Coordinates of N, CA and C in Angstrom, one line a residue:
X1 N 97.8 45.1 92.3 CA 99.1 45.2 92.9 C 99.8 43.9 93.0
X2 N 99.0 42.8 93.2 CA 99.6 41.5 93.3 C 100.2 41.1 92.0
X3 N 99.5 41.4 90.9 CA 100.1 41.1 89.6 C 101.4 41.8 89.3
X4 N 101.4 43.1 89.7 CA 102.6 43.8 89.4 C 103.8 43.3 90.2
X5 N 103.5 42.9 91.5 CA 104.6 42.4 92.3 C 105.1 41.0 91.8
X6 N 104.2 40.2 91.2 CA 104.6 39.0 90.6 C 105.5 39.2 89.4
X7 N 105.2 40.2 88.6 CA 106.1 40.4 87.4 C 107.4 40.9 87.8
X8 N 107.5 41.7 88.9 CA 108.8 42.2 89.3 C 109.7 41.1 89.9
X9 N 109.1 40.1 90.4 CA 109.9 39.0 90.9 C 110.4 38.1 89.8
X10 N 109.7 37.9 88.7 CA 110.1 37.0 87.6 C 111.3 37.6 86.8
X11 N 111.3 38.9 86.6 CA 112.4 39.5 85.8 C 113.8 39.2 86.3
X12 N 114.0 39.5 87.6 CA 115.4 39.2 88.1 C 115.8 37.7 87.9
X13 N 114.8 36.8 88.1 CA 115.2 35.4 88.0 C 115.6 35.0 86.6
X14 N 114.9 35.6 85.6 CA 115.2 35.3 84.2 C 116.6 35.9 83.9
X15 N 117.0 37.0 84.4 CA 118.3 37.6 84.1 C 119.4 36.7 84.7
X16 N 119.1 36.2 85.9 CA 120.1 35.3 86.5 C 120.3 34.0 85.8
X17 N 119.2 33.5 85.2 CA 119.3 32.3 84.4 C 120.1 32.5 83.2
X18 N 119.9 33.6 82.5 CA 120.7 33.9 81.3 C 122.2 34.1 81.7
X19 N 122.5 34.7 82.8 CA 123.9 34.9 83.2 C 124.5 33.6 83.5
X20 N 123.7 32.7 84.2 CA 124.3 31.4 84.6 C 124.5 30.5 83.4
X21 N 123.7 30.7 82.4 CA 123.8 29.9 81.2 C 125.1 30.3 80.4
X22 N 125.4 31.6 80.4 CA 126.6 32.1 79.6 C 127.9 32.0 80.4
X23 N 127.9 31.7 81.7 CA 129.1 31.6 82.5 C 129.7 30.2 82.4
X24 N 131.0 30.1 82.7 CA 131.7 28.8 82.6 C 131.2 27.9 83.7
X25 N 130.8 26.7 83.4 CA 130.4 25.6 84.3 C 130.9 24.3 83.8
X26 N 131.9 23.7 84.4 CA 132.5 22.5 83.9 C 131.5 21.3 84.0
X27 N 131.2 20.7 82.9 CA 130.3 19.6 82.8 C 130.9 18.5 82.0
X28 N 131.3 17.4 82.6 CA 132.0 16.3 81.9 C 131.0 15.3 81.2
X29 N 129.8 15.5 81.4 CA 128.8 14.5 80.8 C 128.9 14.5 79.2
X30 N 129.2 15.6 78.5 CA 129.3 15.4 77.0 C 130.4 14.5 76.6
X31 N 131.4 14.2 77.5 CA 132.5 13.2 77.1 C 131.9 11.8 77.1
X32 N 130.8 11.6 77.7 CA 130.2 10.2 77.7 C 129.3 10.1 76.5
X33 N 129.1 11.2 75.7 CA 128.2 11.1 74.5 C 129.1 11.1 73.3
X34 N 128.6 10.6 72.2 CA 129.5 10.6 71.0 C 130.0 12.0 70.5
X35 N 129.2 13.0 70.8 CA 129.6 14.4 70.4 C 130.9 14.7 71.0
X36 N 131.1 14.5 72.3 CA 132.3 14.9 73.0 C 133.4 13.9 72.9
X37 N 133.0 12.6 72.9 CA 134.0 11.5 72.9 C 134.7 11.5 71.5
X38 N 134.0 11.7 70.5 CA 134.6 11.7 69.1 C 135.5 12.9 69.0
X39 N 135.1 14.0 69.6 CA 135.9 15.2 69.5 C 137.3 15.0 70.1
X40 N 137.3 14.3 71.2 CA 138.6 13.9 71.9 C 139.5 13.1 70.9
X41 N 138.8 12.1 70.3 CA 139.6 11.3 69.3 C 140.1 12.1 68.2
X42 N 139.3 13.1 67.7 CA 139.8 13.9 66.6 C 141.0 14.8 67.1
X43 N 140.9 15.2 68.3 CA 142.0 16.0 68.8 C 143.3 15.2 68.9
X44 N 143.2 14.0 69.4 CA 144.4 13.1 69.5 C 144.9 12.7 68.1
X45 N 144.0 12.4 67.2 CA 144.4 12.0 65.8 C 145.1 13.1 65.1
X46 N 144.6 14.4 65.3 CA 145.3 15.5 64.6 C 146.7 15.7 65.1
X47 N 147.0 15.4 66.4 CA 148.3 15.5 66.9 C 149.2 14.5 66.2
X48 N 148.8 13.3 66.1 CA 149.6 12.3 65.4 C 149.8 12.7 63.9
X49 N 148.8 13.3 63.3 CA 148.9 13.7 61.9 C 150.0 14.7 61.6
X50 N 150.0 15.8 62.4 CA 151.1 16.8 62.1 C 152.4 16.4 62.7
X51 N 152.4 15.6 63.8 CA 153.7 15.3 64.4 C 154.5 14.3 63.6
X52 N 153.8 13.3 63.0 CA 154.5 12.3 62.2 C 155.0 12.8 60.9
X53 N 154.3 13.8 60.4 CA 154.8 14.4 59.1 C 155.8 15.6 59.4
X54 N 155.4 16.5 60.2 CA 156.3 17.7 60.5 C 157.6 17.4 61.2
X55 N 157.7 16.3 61.9 CA 158.9 16.0 62.6 C 159.8 15.0 61.9
X56 N 159.6 14.7 60.6 CA 160.4 13.7 59.9 C 161.7 14.3 59.5
X57 N 162.8 13.5 59.7 CA 164.1 13.9 59.1 C 164.7 12.6 58.6
X58 N 165.3 12.6 57.4 CA 165.9 11.4 56.8 C 167.1 11.8 55.9
X59 N 167.7 10.7 55.4 CA 168.8 10.9 54.4 C 168.8 9.8 53.5
X60 N 169.4 10.1 52.3 CA 169.7 9.0 51.3 C 171.2 9.0 51.0
X61 N 171.7 7.8 50.8 CA 173.1 7.6 50.7 C 173.4 6.9 49.3
X62 N 174.5 7.3 48.7 CA 175.0 6.8 47.5 C 176.5 6.4 47.6
X63 N 176.8 5.2 47.2 CA 178.2 4.7 47.2 C 178.8 5.1 45.9
X64 N 180.0 5.7 46.0 CA 180.7 6.3 44.8 C 182.1 5.6 44.8
X65 N 182.5 5.1 43.6 CA 183.8 4.6 43.4 C 184.5 5.3 42.3
X66 N 185.7 5.8 42.5 CA 186.5 6.5 41.5 C 187.2 5.6 40.6
X67 N 187.5 6.0 39.3 CA 188.2 5.2 38.4 C 189.6 4.8 38.9
X68 N 190.3 5.8 39.6 CA 191.7 5.5 40.0 C 191.8 4.7 41.2
X69 N 190.8 4.8 42.1 CA 190.9 4.1 43.4 C 189.7 3.2 43.5
X70 N 189.9 2.0 44.0 CA 188.8 1.0 44.1 C 188.0 1.2 45.3
X71 N 188.4 2.1 46.2 CA 187.6 2.3 47.4 C 186.3 3.0 47.1
X72 N 185.3 2.6 48.0 CA 184.0 3.3 47.9 C 183.8 4.4 48.9
X73 N 183.3 5.5 48.4 CA 183.0 6.6 49.3 C 181.5 6.8 49.3
X74 N 181.0 7.4 50.4 CA 179.6 7.6 50.6 C 179.3 9.1 50.6
X75 N 178.4 9.5 49.7 CA 177.8 10.8 49.7 C 176.4 10.8 50.2
X76 N 176.0 11.8 51.0 CA 174.7 11.8 51.7 C 173.9 13.1 51.4
X77 N 172.6 12.9 51.2 CA 171.7 14.1 51.1 C 170.7 13.9 52.2
X78 N 170.7 14.9 53.1 CA 169.8 14.9 54.3 C 168.5 15.7 53.9
X79 N 167.4 15.2 54.1 CA 166.1 15.9 53.8 C 165.1 15.7 54.9
X80 N 164.1 16.5 54.9 CA 163.0 16.5 55.9 C 161.9 17.5 55.6
X81 N 161.0 17.6 56.5 CA 159.9 18.6 56.3 C 160.5 20.0 56.2
X82 N 160.0 20.8 55.2 CA 158.8 20.6 54.3 C 159.1 20.0 53.0
X83 N 160.2 19.2 52.8 CA 160.5 18.4 51.7 C 160.7 19.3 50.4
X84 N 161.5 20.3 50.5 CA 162.0 21.0 49.4 C 163.3 20.3 48.9
X85 N 163.1 19.2 48.2 CA 164.3 18.4 47.8 C 165.2 19.1 46.8
X86 N 164.7 20.0 46.1 CA 165.5 20.7 45.1 C 166.5 21.7 45.8
X87 N 166.4 21.8 47.1 CA 167.3 22.6 47.9 C 168.3 21.8 48.7
X88 N 168.2 20.5 48.6 CA 169.0 19.6 49.4 C 170.2 19.1 48.6
X89 N 171.4 19.5 49.0 CA 172.6 19.1 48.2 C 173.2 17.9 48.8
X90 N 174.0 17.2 48.0 CA 174.7 16.0 48.5 C 176.0 16.5 49.2
X91 N 176.4 15.8 50.2 CA 177.5 16.1 51.0 C 178.5 15.0 51.0
X92 N 179.8 15.2 50.9 CA 180.8 14.2 51.0 C 181.3 14.2 52.5
X93 N 181.9 13.2 53.0 CA 182.4 13.2 54.3 C 183.4 14.4 54.6
X94 N 183.4 14.9 55.8 CA 184.2 16.1 56.0 C 185.7 15.8 55.8
X95 N 186.3 16.8 55.0 CA 187.7 16.7 54.7 C 188.1 15.6 53.7
X96 N 187.1 15.0 53.0 CA 187.3 13.9 52.0 C 187.0 14.4 50.6
X97 N 187.9 14.3 49.7 CA 187.7 14.6 48.3 C 187.2 13.4 47.6
X98 N 185.9 13.3 47.2 CA 185.4 12.2 46.6 C 185.4 12.4 45.1
X99 N 186.4 11.7 44.4 CA 186.6 11.7 43.0 C 186.7 13.1 42.3
X100 N 187.2 14.1 43.1 CA 187.4 15.4 42.6 C 186.1 16.0 42.0
X101 N 185.0 15.7 42.7 CA 183.7 16.3 42.3 C 183.1 17.2 43.4
X102 N 182.6 18.3 43.0 CA 182.0 19.2 44.0 C 180.5 18.8 44.1
X103 N 180.3 17.9 45.1 CA 179.0 17.3 45.2 C 177.9 18.3 45.7
X104 N 178.4 19.4 46.3 CA 177.4 20.4 46.8 C 176.6 21.0 45.7
X105 N 177.2 20.9 44.5 CA 176.5 21.5 43.3 C 175.3 20.6 42.8
X106 N 175.2 19.4 43.4 CA 174.2 18.5 42.9 C 173.1 18.3 44.0
X107 N 171.9 18.4 43.6 CA 170.8 18.4 44.6 C 169.8 17.3 44.1
X108 N 168.9 17.0 45.1 CA 167.7 16.1 44.8 C 166.7 16.8 43.9
X109 N 165.8 16.1 43.4 CA 164.8 16.6 42.4 C 163.4 16.7 43.1
X110 N 162.8 17.9 42.9 CA 161.4 18.0 43.3 C 161.2 18.9 44.5
X111 N 160.0 19.6 44.5 CA 159.6 20.4 45.6 C 158.2 20.0 46.1
X112 N 158.1 19.4 47.2 CA 156.8 18.9 47.7 C 156.3 19.6 48.9
X113 N 156.8 20.9 49.1 CA 156.5 21.6 50.3 C 155.1 22.1 50.4
X114 N 154.4 22.3 49.2 CA 153.1 22.8 49.2 C 152.1 21.8 49.8
X115 N 152.2 20.5 49.4 CA 151.4 19.5 49.9 C 151.6 19.2 51.3
X116 N 152.9 19.1 51.7 CA 153.3 18.8 53.1 C 152.9 19.9 54.0
X117 N 153.1 21.2 53.7 CA 152.7 22.3 54.5 C 151.2 22.5 54.7
X118 N 150.5 22.2 53.6 CA 149.1 22.3 53.6 C 148.5 21.3 54.6
X119 N 149.0 20.1 54.5 CA 148.6 19.0 55.4 C 148.9 19.3 56.9
X120 N 150.1 19.7 57.1 CA 150.5 20.0 58.5 C 149.8 21.2 59.1
X121 N 149.7 22.2 58.3 CA 149.0 23.5 58.8 C 147.6 23.2 59.1
X122 N 146.9 22.5 58.2 CA 145.5 22.1 58.4 C 145.3 21.3 59.7
X123 N 146.2 20.3 59.9 CA 146.1 19.5 61.1 C 146.3 20.3 62.3
X124 N 147.2 21.3 62.3 CA 147.4 22.2 63.5 C 146.1 23.0 63.7
X125 N 145.5 23.5 62.7 CA 144.3 24.3 62.9 C 143.1 23.4 63.4
X126 N 143.1 22.2 63.0 CA 142.1 21.2 63.5 C 142.4 20.9 65.0
X127 N 143.6 20.8 65.3 CA 144.0 20.6 66.7 C 143.5 21.7 67.6
X128 N 143.7 23.0 67.2 CA 143.2 24.1 67.9 C 141.7 24.2 68.0
X129 N 141.1 23.9 66.9 CA 139.6 24.0 66.9 C 139.0 22.9 67.8
X130 N 139.6 21.7 67.8 CA 139.1 20.7 68.8 C 139.2 21.1 70.2
X131 N 140.3 21.8 70.5 CA 140.4 22.4 71.9 C 139.3 23.4 72.2
X132 N 139.1 24.3 71.2 CA 138.0 25.3 71.5 C 136.7 24.7 71.5
X133 N 136.4 23.6 70.7 CA 135.1 23.0 70.7 C 134.9 22.2 72.0
X134 N 135.9 21.5 72.5 CA 135.8 20.8 73.8 C 135.6 21.8 75.0
X135 N 136.2 23.0 74.9 CA 135.9 24.0 75.9 C 134.5 24.4 75.9
X136 N 133.9 24.6 74.7 CA 132.5 25.0 74.5 C 131.6 23.8 75.0
X137 N 131.9 22.6 74.6 CA 131.1 21.5 75.0 C 131.0 21.3 76.5
X138 N 132.2 21.4 77.2 CA 132.3 21.0 78.6 C 132.1 22.2 79.5
X139 N 132.3 23.4 79.0 CA 132.2 24.6 79.9 C 130.9 25.4 79.7
X140 N 130.4 25.3 78.5 CA 129.2 26.1 78.1 C 128.2 25.2 77.4
X141 N 127.9 24.1 78.1 CA 127.0 23.1 77.5 C 125.6 23.7 77.2
X142 N 125.0 24.4 78.1 CA 123.7 24.9 77.9 C 123.7 26.0 76.8
X143 N 124.7 26.8 76.8 CA 124.8 27.9 75.8 C 125.0 27.3 74.4
X144 N 125.7 26.2 74.3 CA 125.9 25.6 73.0 C 124.6 24.9 72.5
X145 N 123.9 24.2 73.3 CA 122.8 23.5 72.9 C 121.5 24.4 72.7
X146 N 121.5 25.5 73.3 CA 120.4 26.4 73.2 C 120.6 27.5 72.1
X147 N 121.8 27.5 71.5 CA 122.1 28.5 70.5 C 122.0 27.9 69.1
X148 N 121.2 28.4 68.2 CA 121.1 27.9 66.8 C 122.4 28.2 66.1
X149 N 123.0 29.4 66.3 CA 124.2 29.8 65.5 C 125.4 28.9 65.9
X150 N 125.6 28.6 67.1 CA 126.8 27.8 67.5 C 126.7 26.4 67.0
X151 N 125.5 25.8 67.1 CA 125.4 24.4 66.6 C 125.5 24.3 65.1
X152 N 124.9 25.3 64.4 CA 125.0 25.3 63.0 C 126.4 25.6 62.5
X153 N 127.1 26.5 63.2 CA 128.5 26.8 62.8 C 129.4 25.6 63.0
X154 N 129.1 24.9 64.1 CA 129.9 23.7 64.4 C 129.6 22.6 63.3
X155 N 128.4 22.5 62.8 CA 128.0 21.5 61.8 C 128.7 21.9 60.5
X156 N 128.7 23.2 60.1 CA 129.3 23.6 58.8 C 130.8 23.3 58.9
X157 N 131.4 23.7 60.0 CA 132.9 23.5 60.1 C 133.2 22.0 60.1
X158 N 132.4 21.2 60.6 CA 132.6 19.7 60.6 C 132.6 19.2 59.2
X159 N 131.6 19.7 58.4 CA 131.5 19.2 57.0 C 132.7 19.7 56.2
X160 N 133.1 21.0 56.4 CA 134.3 21.5 55.7 C 135.5 20.8 56.0
X161 N 135.7 20.5 57.3 CA 136.9 19.8 57.8 C 137.0 18.4 57.2
X162 N 135.9 17.7 57.1 CA 135.9 16.4 56.5 C 136.4 16.4 55.1
X163 N 135.9 17.4 54.3 CA 136.3 17.6 52.9 C 137.8 17.9 52.8
X164 N 138.2 18.8 53.7 CA 139.6 19.3 53.6 C 140.6 18.2 54.1
X165 N 140.1 17.3 55.0 CA 141.0 16.1 55.3 C 141.2 15.2 54.1
X166 N 140.1 15.0 53.4 CA 140.2 14.2 52.2 C 141.2 14.8 51.2
X167 N 141.0 16.1 50.9 CA 141.9 16.8 49.9 C 143.3 16.8 50.4
X168 N 143.6 17.3 51.6 CA 145.0 17.4 52.1 C 145.7 16.1 52.2
X169 N 145.0 15.1 52.7 CA 145.6 13.7 52.8 C 145.9 13.1 51.4
X170 N 145.0 13.3 50.5 CA 145.2 12.7 49.2 C 146.4 13.4 48.5
X171 N 146.5 14.7 48.6 CA 147.6 15.5 48.1 C 148.9 15.1 48.7
X172 N 148.9 14.9 50.1 CA 150.1 14.5 50.8 C 150.5 13.1 50.4
X173 N 149.5 12.2 50.2 CA 149.8 10.8 49.9 C 150.5 10.7 48.5
X174 N 150.0 11.5 47.6 CA 150.7 11.6 46.2 C 152.1 12.2 46.3
X175 N 152.2 13.2 47.1 CA 153.6 13.8 47.3 C 154.5 12.8 48.0
X176 N 154.0 12.0 48.9 CA 154.9 11.1 49.6 C 155.4 10.0 48.6
X177 N 154.5 9.6 47.7 CA 154.9 8.6 46.7 C 156.0 9.2 45.8
X178 N 155.9 10.4 45.4 CA 157.0 11.1 44.6 C 158.2 11.3 45.4
X179 N 158.1 11.5 46.7 CA 159.3 11.7 47.6 C 160.1 10.4 47.6
X180 N 159.4 9.3 47.8 CA 160.0 8.0 47.8 C 160.8 7.7 46.5
X181 N 160.2 8.1 45.4 CA 160.9 7.9 44.1 C 162.1 8.8 44.0
X182 N 161.9 10.0 44.4 CA 163.0 11.0 44.3 C 164.2 10.7 45.2
X183 N 164.0 10.0 46.2 CA 165.1 9.7 47.2 C 165.5 8.2 47.1
X184 N 164.9 7.5 46.2 CA 165.2 6.1 46.0 C 166.3 5.8 45.0
X185 N 166.4 4.5 44.5 CA 167.5 4.2 43.6 C 167.5 5.0 42.3
X186 N 166.4 5.6 41.9 CA 166.4 6.4 40.7 C 167.3 7.6 40.7
X187 N 167.7 8.0 41.9 CA 168.5 9.2 41.9 C 169.9 9.0 41.3
X188 N 170.3 7.8 41.2 CA 171.6 7.5 40.6 C 171.7 7.9 39.1
X189 N 170.5 7.7 38.4 CA 170.5 8.0 37.0 C 170.4 9.5 36.8
X190 N 169.9 10.3 37.9 CA 169.8 11.7 37.8 C 171.0 12.5 38.0
X191 N 172.0 11.9 38.7 CA 173.2 12.6 39.0 C 174.2 12.6 37.8
X192 N 174.6 13.8 37.5 CA 175.5 14.0 36.3 C 176.8 13.2 36.4
X193 N 177.6 13.4 37.5 CA 178.8 12.7 37.7 C 178.7 11.2 37.6
X194 N 177.6 10.6 38.0 CA 177.4 9.2 38.0 C 177.3 8.6 36.6
X195 N 176.9 9.5 35.7 CA 176.8 9.0 34.3 C 178.0 9.4 33.5
X196 N 179.0 9.9 34.1 CA 180.2 10.3 33.3 C 181.5 9.7 33.9
X197 N 182.0 10.3 35.0 CA 183.3 10.0 35.4 C 183.4 8.9 36.5
X198 N 182.4 8.8 37.3 CA 182.5 7.9 38.5 C 181.4 6.8 38.4
X199 N 181.5 5.8 39.2 CA 180.5 4.7 39.3 C 179.8 4.9 40.6
X200 N 178.4 4.9 40.5 CA 177.6 5.1 41.6 C 176.7 3.9 41.8
X201 N 176.4 3.6 43.1 CA 175.5 2.6 43.5 C 174.6 3.1 44.6
X202 N 173.4 2.9 44.5 CA 172.5 3.3 45.6 C 172.8 2.6 46.9
X203 N 172.9 3.4 47.9 CA 173.2 2.8 49.2 C 171.9 2.5 50.0
X204 N 171.4 3.5 50.6 CA 170.2 3.3 51.5 C 169.4 4.6 51.6
X205 N 168.2 4.5 52.1 CA 167.4 5.7 52.4 C 166.7 5.4 53.8
X206 N 166.5 6.5 54.5 CA 165.8 6.4 55.8 C 164.4 5.8 55.6
X207 N 164.0 4.9 56.5 CA 162.7 4.4 56.4 C 161.6 5.5 56.6
X208 N 160.6 5.5 55.8 CA 159.6 6.5 55.8 C 158.3 6.0 56.5
X209 N 158.4 5.1 57.4 CA 157.3 4.5 58.1 C 156.4 5.6 58.8
X210 N 157.1 6.6 59.4 CA 156.3 7.6 60.1 C 155.5 8.4 59.1
X211 N 156.0 8.6 57.9 CA 155.3 9.4 56.9 C 154.1 8.5 56.4
X212 N 154.2 7.2 56.3 CA 153.1 6.4 56.0 C 152.0 6.4 57.1
X213 N 152.5 6.5 58.3 CA 151.5 6.6 59.4 C 150.8 8.0 59.4
X214 N 151.5 9.0 58.9 CA 150.8 10.3 58.8 C 149.7 10.3 57.8
X215 N 149.9 9.5 56.7 CA 148.8 9.4 55.7 C 147.6 8.6 56.3
X216 N 148.0 7.5 57.1 CA 146.9 6.7 57.7 C 146.1 7.6 58.6
X217 N 146.7 8.4 59.4 CA 146.0 9.3 60.4 C 145.2 10.3 59.6
X218 N 145.7 10.8 58.5 CA 144.9 11.7 57.7 C 143.6 11.2 57.3
X219 N 143.6 9.9 56.8 CA 142.3 9.3 56.4 C 141.5 8.9 57.6
X220 N 142.2 8.6 58.7 CA 141.4 8.3 59.9 C 140.7 9.5 60.4
X221 N 141.4 10.7 60.3 CA 140.7 11.9 60.7 C 139.5 12.2 59.8
X222 N 139.6 11.9 58.5 CA 138.5 12.2 57.6 C 137.3 11.3 58.0
X223 N 137.6 10.0 58.4 CA 136.5 9.1 58.8 C 135.8 9.6 60.1
X224 N 136.7 10.1 61.1 CA 136.2 10.6 62.4 C 135.3 11.8 62.2
X225 N 135.8 12.7 61.4 CA 135.0 14.0 61.2 C 133.7 13.7 60.4
X226 N 133.8 12.8 59.4 CA 132.6 12.4 58.7 C 131.6 11.8 59.5
X227 N 132.0 10.9 60.4 CA 131.1 10.2 61.3 C 130.5 11.2 62.4
X228 N 131.4 12.1 62.8 CA 130.9 13.1 63.8 C 129.9 14.1 63.3
X229 N 129.9 14.2 61.9 CA 129.0 15.2 61.3 C 127.5 14.8 61.7
X230 N 127.2 13.5 61.8 CA 125.8 13.1 62.1 C 125.5 13.6 63.6
X231 N 126.4 13.4 64.5 CA 126.1 13.8 65.9 C 126.0 15.3 66.1
X232 N 126.8 16.0 65.3 CA 126.7 17.5 65.4 C 125.4 17.9 64.7
X233 N 125.0 17.3 63.6 CA 123.8 17.6 63.0 C 122.6 17.4 63.9
X234 N 122.6 16.4 64.7 CA 121.5 16.1 65.7 C 121.3 17.3 66.7
X235 N 122.4 18.1 66.9 CA 122.3 19.2 67.8 C 121.7 20.5 67.2
X236 N 121.6 20.5 65.9 CA 121.2 21.7 65.2 C 119.6 21.7 65.1
X237 N 119.1 22.9 64.7 CA 117.7 23.0 64.5 C 117.2 22.3 63.3
X238 N 118.1 21.9 62.4 CA 117.7 21.2 61.2 C 117.2 19.8 61.5
X239 N 117.7 19.2 62.6 CA 117.3 17.9 62.9 C 116.1 17.9 63.8
X240 N 116.0 18.8 64.8 CA 114.9 18.9 65.7 C 114.4 20.3 65.9
X241 N 113.8 20.9 64.8 CA 113.3 22.3 64.9 C 112.2 22.5 66.0
X242 N 111.4 21.4 66.2 CA 110.4 21.5 67.2 C 110.9 21.7 68.6
X243 N 112.0 20.9 68.9 CA 112.6 21.0 70.3 C 113.2 22.4 70.5
X244 N 113.9 22.9 69.4 CA 114.5 24.2 69.6 C 113.5 25.3 69.8
X245 N 112.4 25.3 69.0 CA 111.3 26.3 69.2 C 110.7 26.2 70.5
X246 N 110.5 24.9 71.0 CA 109.9 24.7 72.3 C 110.8 25.3 73.4
X247 N 112.1 25.2 73.3 CA 113.0 25.7 74.3 C 112.9 27.2 74.3
X248 N 112.8 27.8 73.1 CA 112.7 29.3 73.1 C 111.3 29.8 73.6
X249 N 110.3 28.9 73.5 CA 109.0 29.3 73.9 C 108.7 29.1 75.4
X250 N 109.7 28.5 76.1 CA 109.4 28.2 77.5 C 109.4 29.6 78.3
X251 N 108.5 29.7 79.2 CA 108.4 30.9 80.0 C 107.5 31.9 79.4
X252 N 106.9 31.6 78.2 CA 105.9 32.5 77.6 C 104.6 32.3 78.2
X253 N 103.6 33.1 77.7 CA 102.2 33.0 78.2 C 101.6 31.8 77.6
X254 N 101.0 30.9 78.4 CA 100.4 29.7 77.8 C 99.2 30.1 77.1
X255 N 98.8 29.3 76.0 CA 97.6 29.6 75.3 C 96.4 29.4 76.1
X256 N 95.3 30.2 75.9 CA 94.1 30.0 76.7 C 93.5 28.6 76.5
X257 N 93.0 28.1 77.6 CA 92.3 26.8 77.6 C 91.0 26.8 76.9
X258 N 90.7 25.7 76.3 CA 89.3 25.6 75.7 C 89.4 25.8 74.2
X259 N 90.6 26.1 73.6 CA 90.7 26.3 72.2 C 91.1 25.0 71.5

């Protein structure tokens, strides 16, 4: 009878332990470890990545002089994210006829929306994943570290994210180089009226320093995720299979002594 009573007491305690492990319990200690601290840095870096690229707006200006009048007029092409330059038309000042040319029929050259949108969309997804991962690290610490599937999934996603940061940032860096060329002094040679009836001089273009920063943050994110892969790997059963099996074996029947 005593053995049966002992068994009935152990079962409820085990059920409470499992329920307590799966319930939300705020624990800030992972923030003091590289696993949580680097995740916060990744979260912040992803914000800068998509904000500096997705929020950009600029314009390029060309000075135009007509054969009959020596005065210079300015035509402007305003562009921004997602950088479909082939849909950006030149605009003359309101109510001003610049050399009898319909400047709205002339646009910039190039469509770089695929690279820009891929970069920004991926950065937004990373931002959301970092929030979910931090919630798991801080609120379900025991559940995360005792689950093989969660740690392995986190490790695989970290490796994939590192690779996609490299791909998306490289593609966006190449697109940014082409955007600078398409909105720079070379556009004078591409405009039909400038090679025929009127004289054109390149005026100015908005500084693209924030876009340069977006590329820097893209490669910074790649470094952060690549470095964090080691700390996520240490949480998986691949790094310490003995500890994982020992944790699953706790509470079992101990082997008989003398063997």
